[in-house]
PDB file of C-alpha atoms in Angstrom:
ATOM      1  CA  MET A   1     -11.723 119.147  23.131  1.00 74.00           C
ATOM      2  CA  SER A   2     -14.012 116.245  23.514  1.00 82.00           C
ATOM      3  CA  TYR A   3     -12.433 112.633  23.697  1.00 91.00           C
ATOM      4  CA  VAL A   4     -14.418 109.371  23.016  1.00 95.00           C
ATOM      5  CA  LEU A   5     -13.310 105.718  23.331  1.00 96.00           C
ATOM      6  CA  GLY A   6     -14.193 103.038  20.694  1.00 96.00           C
ATOM      7  CA  ILE A   7     -14.021  99.506  21.998  1.00 96.00           C
ATOM      8  CA  ASP A   8     -13.766  96.465  19.727  1.00 94.00           C
ATOM      9  CA  GLY A   9     -14.140  93.210  21.884  1.00 90.00           C
ATOM     10  CA  GLY A  10     -13.801  90.096  20.298  1.00 82.00           C
ATOM     11  CA  GLY A  11     -12.946  86.243  21.014  1.00 76.00           C
ATOM     12  CA  SER A  12      -9.188  86.911  20.684  1.00 77.00           C
ATOM     13  CA  LYS A  13      -8.392  90.312  21.574  1.00 86.00           C
ATOM     14  CA  THR A  14      -9.712  93.657  22.744  1.00 93.00           C
ATOM     15  CA  VAL A  15      -8.785  96.846  20.952  1.00 95.00           C
ATOM     16  CA  CYS A  16      -9.461 100.490  22.240  1.00 95.00           C
ATOM     17  CA  VAL A  17      -8.945 103.679  20.246  1.00 96.00           C
ATOM     18  CA  LEU A  18      -9.044 107.089  21.687  1.00 94.00           C
ATOM     19  CA  MET A  19     -10.611 109.623  19.318  1.00 93.00           C
ATOM     20  CA  ASP A  20     -10.989 113.389  19.634  1.00 90.00           C
ATOM     21  CA  ASP A  21     -13.870 115.419  18.156  1.00 87.00           C
ATOM     22  CA  LEU A  22     -12.199 115.977  14.920  1.00 88.00           C
ATOM     23  CA  CYS A  23     -12.355 112.259  14.165  1.00 87.00           C
ATOM     24  CA  GLN A  24      -8.653 111.874  14.667  1.00 90.00           C
ATOM     25  CA  VAL A  25      -7.654 108.648  16.383  1.00 91.00           C
ATOM     26  CA  LEU A  26      -4.784 109.720  18.879  1.00 90.00           C
ATOM     27  CA  VAL A  27      -3.854 106.297  19.955  1.00 91.00           C
ATOM     28  CA  ARG A  28      -4.916 102.698  20.346  1.00 92.00           C
ATOM     29  CA  GLY A  29      -4.299  99.921  22.915  1.00 93.00           C
ATOM     30  CA  GLU A  30      -4.970  96.297  23.012  1.00 93.00           C
ATOM     31  CA  ALA A  31      -5.562  93.661  25.732  1.00 93.00           C
ATOM     32  CA  GLY A  32      -6.935  89.893  25.690  1.00 89.00           C
ATOM     33  CA  PRO A  33     -10.244  88.761  24.594  1.00 86.00           C
ATOM     34  CA  SER A  34     -13.646  90.247  25.700  1.00 86.00           C
ATOM     35  CA  ASN A  35     -16.435  87.839  24.527  1.00 82.00           C
ATOM     36  CA  TYR A  36     -18.080  87.543  27.927  1.00 80.00           C
ATOM     37  CA  GLN A  37     -20.163  84.689  26.522  1.00 78.00           C
ATOM     38  CA  SER A  38     -17.110  82.479  26.356  1.00 77.00           C
ATOM     39  CA  ILE A  39     -14.874  83.891  29.206  1.00 82.00           C
ATOM     40  CA  GLY A  40     -17.199  85.414  31.646  1.00 86.00           C
ATOM     41  CA  ILE A  41     -18.085  88.994  32.731  1.00 87.00           C
ATOM     42  CA  GLU A  42     -15.036  89.495  35.081  1.00 90.00           C
ATOM     43  CA  ALA A  43     -12.639  88.517  32.624  1.00 90.00           C
ATOM     44  CA  THR A  44     -14.214  90.475  29.997  1.00 90.00           C
ATOM     45  CA  LEU A  45     -14.122  93.653  32.396  1.00 91.00           C
ATOM     46  CA  GLN A  46     -10.309  93.100  32.890  1.00 92.00           C
ATOM     47  CA  SER A  47      -9.632  93.024  29.195  1.00 93.00           C
ATOM     48  CA  ILE A  48     -11.587  96.099  28.427  1.00 93.00           C
ATOM     49  CA  GLN A  49     -10.027  97.856  31.197  1.00 92.00           C
ATOM     50  CA  SER A  50      -6.519  96.938  30.300  1.00 93.00           C
ATOM     51  CA  ALA A  51      -7.033  98.038  26.706  1.00 94.00           C
ATOM     52  CA  ILE A  52      -8.405 101.415  27.843  1.00 92.00           C
ATOM     53  CA  HIS A  53      -5.434 101.709  30.294  1.00 89.00           C
ATOM     54  CA  ASN A  54      -2.992 100.994  27.396  1.00 91.00           C
ATOM     55  CA  ALA A  55      -4.399 103.426  25.259  1.00 90.00           C
ATOM     56  CA  VAL A  56      -4.707 106.148  27.688  1.00 86.00           C
ATOM     57  CA  ASP A  57      -1.177 105.509  29.046  1.00 82.00           C
ATOM     58  CA  ALA A  58       0.057 105.953  25.357  1.00 80.00           C
ATOM     59  CA  ALA A  59      -1.815 109.117  24.855  1.00 73.00           C
ATOM     60  CA  MET A  60       0.135 110.699  27.687  1.00 70.00           C
ATOM     61  CA  ILE A  61      -2.516 113.343  28.227  1.00 65.00           C
ATOM     62  CA  THR A  62      -3.985 111.989  31.472  1.00 57.00           C
ATOM     63  CA  ASN A  63      -4.131 115.044  33.490  1.00 63.00           C
ATOM     64  CA  THR A  64      -6.884 116.678  31.056  1.00 67.00           C
ATOM     65  CA  LEU A  65      -8.248 113.708  29.474  1.00 80.00           C
ATOM     66  CA  LYS A  66     -12.112 113.608  29.853  1.00 86.00           C
ATOM     67  CA  ILE A  67     -14.145 110.938  28.296  1.00 91.00           C
ATOM     68  CA  ASP A  68     -17.411 112.195  26.886  1.00 94.00           C
ATOM     69  CA  ALA A  69     -18.641 109.062  25.382  1.00 95.00           C
ATOM     70  CA  ILE A  70     -17.996 105.382  24.700  1.00 96.00           C
ATOM     71  CA  CYS A  71     -19.006 102.656  22.368  1.00 96.00           C
ATOM     72  CA  LEU A  72     -18.418  98.858  23.159  1.00 95.00           C
ATOM     73  CA  GLY A  73     -18.877  96.660  20.226  1.00 93.00           C
ATOM     74  CA  LEU A  74     -18.571  93.263  21.513  1.00 89.00           C
ATOM     75  CA  ALA A  75     -18.810  89.907  20.268  1.00 82.00           C
ATOM     76  CA  GLY A  76     -21.833  87.671  21.709  1.00 77.00           C
ATOM     77  CA  VAL A  77     -23.829  90.946  22.455  1.00 84.00           C
ATOM     78  CA  GLY A  78     -27.072  90.585  20.550  1.00 75.00           C
ATOM     79  CA  ARG A  79     -30.026  90.347  22.988  1.00 82.00           C
ATOM     80  CA  ALA A  80     -31.565  92.932  25.334  1.00 85.00           C
ATOM     81  CA  ALA A  81     -30.291  90.842  28.362  1.00 88.00           C
ATOM     82  CA  ASP A  82     -26.668  90.984  26.987  1.00 87.00           C
ATOM     83  CA  ILE A  83     -27.112  94.879  26.726  1.00 90.00           C
ATOM     84  CA  GLU A  84     -28.071  94.940  30.432  1.00 90.00           C
ATOM     85  CA  VAL A  85     -24.938  93.003  31.343  1.00 89.00           C
ATOM     86  CA  VAL A  86     -22.664  95.330  29.470  1.00 91.00           C
ATOM     87  CA  LYS A  87     -24.282  98.419  30.982  1.00 91.00           C
ATOM     88  CA  GLY A  88     -23.285  96.896  34.542  1.00 90.00           C
ATOM     89  CA  LEU A  89     -19.610  96.511  33.045  1.00 90.00           C
ATOM     90  CA  VAL A  90     -19.546 100.099  32.114  1.00 91.00           C
ATOM     91  CA  LYS A  91     -20.581 101.208  35.650  1.00 90.00           C
ATOM     92  CA  GLU A  92     -17.737  99.078  37.102  1.00 89.00           C
ATOM     93  CA  LEU A  93     -15.326 100.661  34.487  1.00 88.00           C
ATOM     94  CA  GLN A  94     -16.198 103.988  35.955  1.00 87.00           C
ATOM     95  CA  ASN A  95     -15.639 102.860  39.450  1.00 83.00           C
ATOM     96  CA  ASN A  96     -12.354 101.524  38.469  1.00 73.00           C
ATOM     97  CA  LYS A  97      -9.081 103.578  38.989  1.00 74.00           C
ATOM     98  CA  LEU A  98      -8.314 104.381  35.430  1.00 77.00           C
ATOM     99  CA  PRO A  99      -6.179 107.459  34.693  1.00 78.00           C
ATOM    100  CA  ILE A 100      -9.078 109.428  33.178  1.00 84.00           C
ATOM    101  CA  ARG A 101     -12.109 111.367  34.147  1.00 85.00           C
ATOM    102  CA  TRP A 102     -15.494 110.191  32.992  1.00 88.00           C
ATOM    103  CA  GLY A 103     -18.051 112.280  31.885  1.00 89.00           C
ATOM    104  CA  LEU A 104     -20.495 109.875  30.644  1.00 89.00           C
ATOM    105  CA  GLN A 105     -24.258 110.285  30.269  1.00 91.00           C
ATOM    106  CA  PRO A 106     -26.659 107.446  29.497  1.00 92.00           C
ATOM    107  CA  ALA A 107     -27.318 108.907  25.914  1.00 93.00           C
ATOM    108  CA  ASN A 108     -23.374 108.816  25.357  1.00 94.00           C
ATOM    109  CA  ILE A 109     -22.973 105.099  26.054  1.00 95.00           C
ATOM    110  CA  VAL A 110     -23.500 102.828  23.026  1.00 95.00           C
ATOM    111  CA  ILE A 111     -23.445  99.121  23.434  1.00 95.00           C
ATOM    112  CA  CYS A 112     -23.786  96.918  20.338  1.00 92.00           C
ATOM    113  CA  ASN A 113     -22.409  93.811  18.645  1.00 88.00           C
ATOM    114  CA  ASP A 114     -19.167  93.757  16.847  1.00 88.00           C
ATOM    115  CA  ALA A 115     -20.864  93.257  13.460  1.00 91.00           C
ATOM    116  CA  LEU A 116     -22.211  97.149  13.472  1.00 93.00           C
ATOM    117  CA  ILE A 117     -18.648  98.592  14.368  1.00 95.00           C
ATOM    118  CA  ALA A 118     -17.154  96.439  11.645  1.00 94.00           C
ATOM    119  CA  LEU A 119     -19.502  97.884   9.252  1.00 96.00           C
ATOM    120  CA  VAL A 120     -19.059 101.646  10.436  1.00 96.00           C
ATOM    121  CA  GLY A 121     -15.312 101.100  10.582  1.00 95.00           C
ATOM    122  CA  GLY A 122     -15.105  99.358   7.285  1.00 95.00           C
ATOM    123  CA  ILE A 123     -17.331 101.711   5.298  1.00 95.00           C
ATOM    124  CA  GLY A 124     -17.123 104.911   7.313  1.00 92.00           C
ATOM    125  CA  GLN A 125     -20.825 105.147   7.822  1.00 92.00           C
ATOM    126  CA  THR A 126     -23.748 103.347   9.272  1.00 92.00           C
ATOM    127  CA  VAL A 127     -25.408 102.341   6.169  1.00 95.00           C
ATOM    128  CA  GLY A 128     -24.224  99.369   4.182  1.00 96.00           C
ATOM    129  CA  ILE A 129     -23.512  95.660   4.867  1.00 97.00           C
ATOM    130  CA  VAL A 130     -20.548  93.905   6.413  1.00 96.00           C
ATOM    131  CA  VAL A 131     -19.732  90.336   5.350  1.00 96.00           C
ATOM    132  CA  ALA A 132     -17.641  88.863   8.060  1.00 91.00           C
ATOM    133  CA  ALA A 133     -15.902  85.672   7.310  1.00 88.00           C
ATOM    134  CA  GLY A 134     -13.176  84.525   9.579  1.00 82.00           C
ATOM    135  CA  THR A 135     -13.186  81.573  12.182  1.00 78.00           C
ATOM    136  CA  GLY A 136     -17.037  82.081  11.899  1.00 80.00           C
ATOM    137  CA  SER A 137     -19.264  84.016   9.631  1.00 85.00           C
ATOM    138  CA  ILE A 138     -22.002  86.543   9.736  1.00 90.00           C
ATOM    139  CA  VAL A 139     -23.667  89.039   7.313  1.00 94.00           C
ATOM    140  CA  PHE A 140     -25.027  92.253   8.870  1.00 95.00           C
ATOM    141  CA  GLY A 141     -26.663  95.422   7.221  1.00 95.00           C
ATOM    142  CA  ARG A 142     -28.381  98.677   8.080  1.00 95.00           C
ATOM    143  CA  ASN A 143     -30.247 100.815   5.810  1.00 95.00           C
ATOM    144  CA  HIS A 144     -31.034 104.774   5.870  1.00 93.00           C
ATOM    145  CA  ALA A 145     -34.031 104.304   8.065  1.00 94.00           C
ATOM    146  CA  GLY A 146     -31.992 102.616  10.655  1.00 91.00           C
ATOM    147  CA  HIS A 147     -33.436  98.944   9.939  1.00 94.00           C
ATOM    148  CA  THR A 148     -31.026  96.238  10.475  1.00 93.00           C
ATOM    149  CA  LYS A 149     -30.827  92.518   9.194  1.00 94.00           C
ATOM    150  CA  ARG A 150     -28.557  89.914  10.490  1.00 92.00           C
ATOM    151  CA  VAL A 151     -28.034  86.489   8.580  1.00 92.00           C
ATOM    152  CA  GLY A 152     -25.903  83.788  10.088  1.00 86.00           C
ATOM    153  CA  GLY A 153     -23.793  84.178  13.132  1.00 77.00           C
ATOM    154  CA  TRP A 154     -25.254  81.013  14.514  1.00 71.00           C
ATOM    155  CA  GLY A 155     -21.935  79.493  15.550  1.00 72.00           C
ATOM    156  CA  TYR A 156     -19.772  76.463  14.310  1.00 70.00           C
ATOM    157  CA  ILE A 157     -22.454  73.763  14.991  1.00 70.00           C
ATOM    158  CA  LEU A 158     -25.562  75.707  13.769  1.00 76.00           C
ATOM    159  CA  GLY A 159     -24.254  77.805  10.985  1.00 70.00           C
ATOM    160  CA  ASP A 160     -21.180  79.663  10.001  1.00 76.00           C
ATOM    161  CA  GLU A 161     -21.444  78.845   6.329  1.00 83.00           C
ATOM    162  CA  GLY A 162     -18.454  80.287   4.297  1.00 85.00           C
ATOM    163  CA  SER A 163     -16.334  80.543   7.329  1.00 82.00           C
ATOM    164  CA  ALA A 164     -12.586  79.280   7.632  1.00 82.00           C
ATOM    165  CA  TYR A 165     -14.031  76.793  10.001  1.00 83.00           C
ATOM    166  CA  LYS A 166     -16.492  75.148   7.423  1.00 86.00           C
ATOM    167  CA  ILE A 167     -13.818  75.425   4.833  1.00 85.00           C
ATOM    168  CA  ALA A 168     -11.581  73.461   6.870  1.00 81.00           C
ATOM    169  CA  ILE A 169     -14.092  70.852   7.764  1.00 84.00           C
ATOM    170  CA  ALA A 170     -15.069  70.416   3.997  1.00 84.00           C
ATOM    171  CA  ARG A 171     -11.249  70.192   3.394  1.00 76.00           C
ATOM    172  CA  MET A 172     -10.937  67.357   5.720  1.00 75.00           C
ATOM    173  CA  ASN A 173     -14.144  65.537   4.556  1.00 76.00           C
ATOM    174  CA  ALA A 174     -12.667  65.706   1.005  1.00 74.00           C
ATOM    175  CA  ALA A 175      -9.314  64.337   1.941  1.00 71.00           C
ATOM    176  CA  LEU A 176     -10.800  61.392   3.718  1.00 74.00           C
ATOM    177  CA  LYS A 177     -13.222  60.460   1.075  1.00 74.00           C
ATOM    178  CA  SER A 178     -10.442  60.704  -1.602  1.00 70.00           C
ATOM    179  CA  ASP A 179      -8.318  58.200   0.392  1.00 66.00           C
ATOM    180  CA  ASP A 180     -11.330  55.932   0.939  1.00 66.00           C
ATOM    181  CA  GLY A 181     -11.806  56.113  -2.840  1.00 67.00           C
ATOM    182  CA  ARG A 182     -15.145  57.620  -2.574  1.00 73.00           C
ATOM    183  CA  GLU A 183     -14.256  60.968  -4.391  1.00 65.00           C
ATOM    184  CA  ILE A 184     -11.796  61.761  -7.172  1.00 61.00           C
ATOM    185  CA  SER A 185      -8.251  62.183  -6.334  1.00 59.00           C
ATOM    186  CA  THR A 186      -7.255  65.704  -4.661  1.00 64.00           C
ATOM    187  CA  SER A 187      -4.237  67.432  -3.591  1.00 64.00           C
ATOM    188  CA  LEU A 188      -5.684  68.301  -0.476  1.00 63.00           C
ATOM    189  CA  LEU A 189      -4.873  64.688   0.800  1.00 64.00           C
ATOM    190  CA  GLU A 190      -1.203  65.253   0.608  1.00 69.00           C
ATOM    191  CA  GLY A 191      -1.403  68.796   1.402  1.00 68.00           C
ATOM    192  CA  PHE A 192      -3.194  67.859   4.522  1.00 65.00           C
ATOM    193  CA  LYS A 193      -0.381  65.162   5.575  1.00 71.00           C
ATOM    194  CA  GLN A 194       2.307  67.756   4.904  1.00 73.00           C
ATOM    195  CA  HIS A 195       0.725  70.492   6.931  1.00 70.00           C
ATOM    196  CA  LEU A 196      -0.008  68.358  10.062  1.00 72.00           C
ATOM    197  CA  ASP A 197       3.069  66.220   9.518  1.00 70.00           C
ATOM    198  CA  LEU A 198       1.118  63.062   9.491  1.00 68.00           C
ATOM    199  CA  GLU A 199       2.707  59.760   8.379  1.00 71.00           C
ATOM    200  CA  SER A 200      -0.793  58.613   6.998  1.00 68.00           C
ATOM    201  CA  ILE A 201      -4.207  60.127   6.941  1.00 68.00           C
ATOM    202  CA  GLU A 202      -5.447  57.750   9.599  1.00 69.00           C
ATOM    203  CA  ASP A 203      -3.234  59.819  12.169  1.00 71.00           C
ATOM    204  CA  LEU A 204      -6.001  62.782  11.650  1.00 72.00           C
ATOM    205  CA  ILE A 205      -7.892  60.768  14.276  1.00 72.00           C
ATOM    206  CA  GLU A 206      -5.311  61.472  16.987  1.00 72.00           C
ATOM    207  CA  VAL A 207      -4.924  65.076  15.889  1.00 72.00           C
ATOM    208  CA  ILE A 208      -8.635  65.823  15.872  1.00 71.00           C
ATOM    209  CA  TYR A 209     -10.076  63.814  18.649  1.00 74.00           C
ATOM    210  CA  ARG A 210      -7.302  62.751  21.135  1.00 67.00           C
ATOM    211  CA  ARG A 211      -5.742  66.251  20.984  1.00 72.00           C
ATOM    212  CA  ARG A 212      -9.312  67.639  21.256  1.00 74.00           C
ATOM    213  CA  TRP A 213      -8.522  70.448  18.665  1.00 74.00           C
ATOM    214  CA  GLY A 214     -10.903  73.452  19.000  1.00 74.00           C
ATOM    215  CA  ILE A 215     -12.671  75.558  16.426  1.00 76.00           C
ATOM    216  CA  LYS A 216      -9.752  77.876  15.882  1.00 78.00           C
ATOM    217  CA  GLN A 217      -7.152  75.256  15.473  1.00 78.00           C
ATOM    218  CA  ILE A 218      -9.374  73.448  12.897  1.00 79.00           C
ATOM    219  CA  ALA A 219     -10.197  77.014  11.231  1.00 79.00           C
ATOM    220  CA  ALA A 220      -6.463  77.702  10.870  1.00 77.00           C
ATOM    221  CA  LEU A 221      -6.289  74.716   8.263  1.00 75.00           C
ATOM    222  CA  ALA A 222      -8.375  76.655   5.862  1.00 81.00           C
ATOM    223  CA  PRO A 223      -5.431  78.360   4.052  1.00 80.00           C
ATOM    224  CA  VAL A 224      -4.438  74.844   2.735  1.00 77.00           C
ATOM    225  CA  VAL A 225      -7.490  74.831   0.868  1.00 80.00           C
ATOM    226  CA  ASP A 226      -6.928  78.173  -0.478  1.00 81.00           C
ATOM    227  CA  PHE A 227      -3.578  77.095  -1.636  1.00 79.00           C
ATOM    228  CA  ALA A 228      -4.863  74.058  -3.311  1.00 81.00           C
ATOM    229  CA  ALA A 229      -7.600  75.979  -5.057  1.00 84.00           C
ATOM    230  CA  ALA A 230      -5.005  78.573  -6.389  1.00 86.00           C
ATOM    231  CA  SER A 231      -3.133  75.696  -7.674  1.00 81.00           C
ATOM    232  CA  GLY A 232      -5.979  74.394  -9.626  1.00 84.00           C
ATOM    233  CA  ASP A 233      -7.150  71.383  -7.683  1.00 79.00           C
ATOM    234  CA  ILE A 234     -10.765  70.679  -8.511  1.00 83.00           C
ATOM    235  CA  ILE A 235     -12.065  69.666  -5.291  1.00 82.00           C
ATOM    236  CA  ALA A 236     -10.497  72.609  -3.467  1.00 82.00           C
ATOM    237  CA  ASN A 237     -12.212  74.873  -5.943  1.00 87.00           C
ATOM    238  CA  ILE A 238     -15.542  73.147  -5.364  1.00 87.00           C
ATOM    239  CA  ILE A 239     -15.129  73.897  -1.548  1.00 87.00           C
ATOM    240  CA  ILE A 240     -14.364  77.603  -2.421  1.00 89.00           C
ATOM    241  CA  ASP A 241     -17.183  77.879  -4.758  1.00 90.00           C
ATOM    242  CA  ASP A 242     -19.587  76.659  -2.303  1.00 90.00           C
ATOM    243  CA  ALA A 243     -18.412  78.845   0.420  1.00 91.00           C
ATOM    244  CA  VAL A 244     -18.848  81.795  -1.995  1.00 93.00           C
ATOM    245  CA  LYS A 245     -22.329  80.685  -2.928  1.00 93.00           C
ATOM    246  CA  GLU A 246     -23.173  80.643   0.984  1.00 93.00           C
ATOM    247  CA  LEU A 247     -21.774  84.225   1.461  1.00 95.00           C
ATOM    248  CA  VAL A 248     -23.550  85.499  -1.530  1.00 96.00           C
ATOM    249  CA  LYS A 249     -26.762  83.900  -0.696  1.00 96.00           C
ATOM    250  CA  ALA A 250     -26.522  85.449   2.946  1.00 95.00           C
ATOM    251  CA  THR A 251     -25.827  88.968   1.411  1.00 96.00           C
ATOM    252  CA  SER A 252     -28.650  88.770  -0.848  1.00 95.00           C
ATOM    253  CA  THR A 253     -30.961  87.866   1.832  1.00 96.00           C
ATOM    254  CA  VAL A 254     -29.954  90.965   3.615  1.00 96.00           C
ATOM    255  CA  ILE A 255     -30.220  93.243   0.546  1.00 96.00           C
ATOM    256  CA  ASP A 256     -33.590  91.786  -0.161  1.00 95.00           C
ATOM    257  CA  ALA A 257     -34.844  92.496   3.548  1.00 96.00           C
ATOM    258  CA  ILE A 258     -33.822  96.050   3.966  1.00 96.00           C
ATOM    259  CA  PHE A 259     -32.824  97.375   0.697  1.00 95.00           C
ATOM    260  CA  THR A 260     -34.229  97.549  -2.881  1.00 89.00           C
ATOM    261  CA  ALA A 261     -32.767  95.845  -5.905  1.00 81.00           C
ATOM    262  CA  ASP A 262     -31.355  98.945  -7.372  1.00 85.00           C
ATOM    263  CA  SER A 263     -29.983 100.514  -4.084  1.00 89.00           C
ATOM    264  CA  ILE A 264     -26.543 101.920  -4.500  1.00 93.00           C
ATOM    265  CA  LEU A 265     -24.518 100.764  -1.451  1.00 94.00           C
ATOM    266  CA  GLU A 266     -21.308  99.274  -0.373  1.00 97.00           C
ATOM    267  CA  VAL A 267     -20.435  95.707   1.070  1.00 97.00           C
ATOM    268  CA  VAL A 268     -17.558  95.681   3.127  1.00 97.00           C
ATOM    269  CA  THR A 269     -15.648  92.135   3.496  1.00 96.00           C
ATOM    270  CA  THR A 270     -13.776  91.437   6.867  1.00 92.00           C
ATOM    271  CA  GLY A 271     -12.043  88.452   8.155  1.00 87.00           C
ATOM    272  CA  SER A 272      -9.286  85.928   7.312  1.00 84.00           C
ATOM    273  CA  VAL A 273     -11.156  84.183   4.437  1.00 86.00           C
ATOM    274  CA  TRP A 274     -10.996  87.099   2.185  1.00 91.00           C
ATOM    275  CA  ARG A 275      -7.148  87.287   2.258  1.00 87.00           C
ATOM    276  CA  GLY A 276      -6.468  84.050   0.318  1.00 82.00           C
ATOM    277  CA  ARG A 277      -4.575  83.272  -2.977  1.00 83.00           C
ATOM    278  CA  CYS A 278      -7.520  81.685  -4.694  1.00 87.00           C
ATOM    279  CA  LYS A 279      -9.336  84.985  -5.571  1.00 89.00           C
ATOM    280  CA  ILE A 280     -12.302  84.200  -3.297  1.00 90.00           C
ATOM    281  CA  HIS A 281     -12.658  88.009  -2.848  1.00 94.00           C
ATOM    282  CA  GLU A 282     -13.024  88.444  -6.616  1.00 94.00           C
ATOM    283  CA  ARG A 283     -15.422  85.553  -7.024  1.00 94.00           C
ATOM    284  CA  PHE A 284     -17.650  86.723  -4.346  1.00 96.00           C
ATOM    285  CA  ALA A 285     -17.787  90.554  -5.680  1.00 96.00           C
ATOM    286  CA  ALA A 286     -18.232  89.171  -9.359  1.00 96.00           C
ATOM    287  CA  SER A 287     -21.313  87.118  -8.077  1.00 95.00           C
ATOM    288  CA  ILE A 288     -22.656  90.146  -6.190  1.00 96.00           C
ATOM    289  CA  ALA A 289     -22.250  92.559  -9.102  1.00 94.00           C
ATOM    290  CA  LYS A 290     -23.959  90.137 -11.536  1.00 94.00           C
ATOM    291  CA  LYS A 291     -27.121  90.078  -9.134  1.00 93.00           C
ATOM    292  CA  PHE A 292     -26.719  93.692  -7.754  1.00 94.00           C
ATOM    293  CA  PRO A 293     -25.102  95.927 -10.349  1.00 94.00           C
ATOM    294  CA  ASN A 294     -25.222  98.873  -8.100  1.00 94.00           C
ATOM    295  CA  VAL A 295     -23.468  97.129  -5.062  1.00 95.00           C
ATOM    296  CA  LYS A 296     -19.892  97.615  -4.480  1.00 96.00           C
ATOM    297  CA  VAL A 297     -17.743  95.199  -2.733  1.00 97.00           C
ATOM    298  CA  ILE A 298     -14.797  96.687  -0.733  1.00 96.00           C
ATOM    299  CA  PHE A 299     -12.181  95.908   1.893  1.00 96.00           C
ATOM    300  CA  PRO A 300     -12.332  97.808   5.088  1.00 96.00           C
ATOM    301  CA  ARG A 301     -11.210 101.384   4.936  1.00 95.00           C
ATOM    302  CA  ASP A 302     -10.534 101.275   8.753  1.00 94.00           C
ATOM    303  CA  GLU A 303     -10.714  98.823  11.739  1.00 94.00           C
ATOM    304  CA  SER A 304     -13.662  97.834  13.820  1.00 94.00           C
ATOM    305  CA  ALA A 305     -12.452  99.950  16.849  1.00 95.00           C
ATOM    306  CA  TYR A 306     -12.418 103.099  14.600  1.00 96.00           C
ATOM    307  CA  GLY A 307     -16.249 102.224  13.969  1.00 96.00           C
ATOM    308  CA  ALA A 308     -16.933 102.256  17.526  1.00 96.00           C
ATOM    309  CA  ALA A 309     -15.465 105.449  18.248  1.00 96.00           C
ATOM    310  CA  LEU A 310     -17.287 106.997  15.288  1.00 96.00           C
ATOM    311  CA  LEU A 311     -20.566 105.816  17.011  1.00 96.00           C
ATOM    312  CA  ALA A 312     -19.642 107.177  20.285  1.00 95.00           C
ATOM    313  CA  LEU A 313     -18.592 110.502  18.699  1.00 94.00           C
ATOM    314  CA  GLN A 314     -22.019 110.586  17.157  1.00 93.00           C
ATOM    315  CA  THR A 315     -23.908 110.782  20.416  1.00 93.00           C
ATOM    316  CA  THR A 316     -22.130 113.790  21.421  1.00 90.00           C
ATOM    317  CA  ARG A 317     -23.406 115.759  18.297  1.00 84.00           C
ATOM    318  CA  ASN A 318     -27.089 114.819  18.655  1.00 70.00           C
TER     319      ASN A 318
END
């Protein structure tokens, strides 16, 4: 029996799944974040090592467990230089005293970005498109010829259109303009004050600037826009519609770049933005169907770490 490891390393947590050669996930383990661009390579190594250790410990088959392949799908890994850094990390993993036997060859080590493993985990194969809209946003596609196309993923300053962060920022702008009298009245103003327990909207200055709120804290305000939009607020619905338009435009760009207009394919949606009450998923799916009748928008069939394990397993069958 062959065993492989699939690693999903993101900005908030690392997930490791142990899979056998029958595509069965035996167990999973979790640990802290592993985006080396933000936390450094040593902390990333520790998180990945801990996730593997937790998974293998739970499997309780350490006496015979030999790992024949591994795939690491990590946030922030997109350039050739990044891949070289992670190759060094894999060497360190094999030198550490993990309770497993390594049987890795260079061809059985897959290093890629987290968008690819989200695509494979979400759809179950390597062909299709993933539209990730969480704290940030990115659209990534791969066709039958192996050609890929990425749109977005430029971060909260340069991009991330359609993300929870950008939705939250638009919400704050709308609430402040409403308070100024520059825009029509919106329930976002009161919703904002209640959610943050503000006596007045001016207190927002203290929350955002003096408390030095980060990206994730601001992005966590997006559900208030979702609730207001679901309740019929005009401004909130404009914000949601704008987010949908940006995500549809990004997805269309990927389709036009590596597929044909009549291609039959699936688009998997991942991230917190899609789980709202205002039917943003339905709005997006309807817009895509109108432009591309043969494209089906779906929710993930499985998690990203599962996709990483499938990619690892694929190397043992070539």
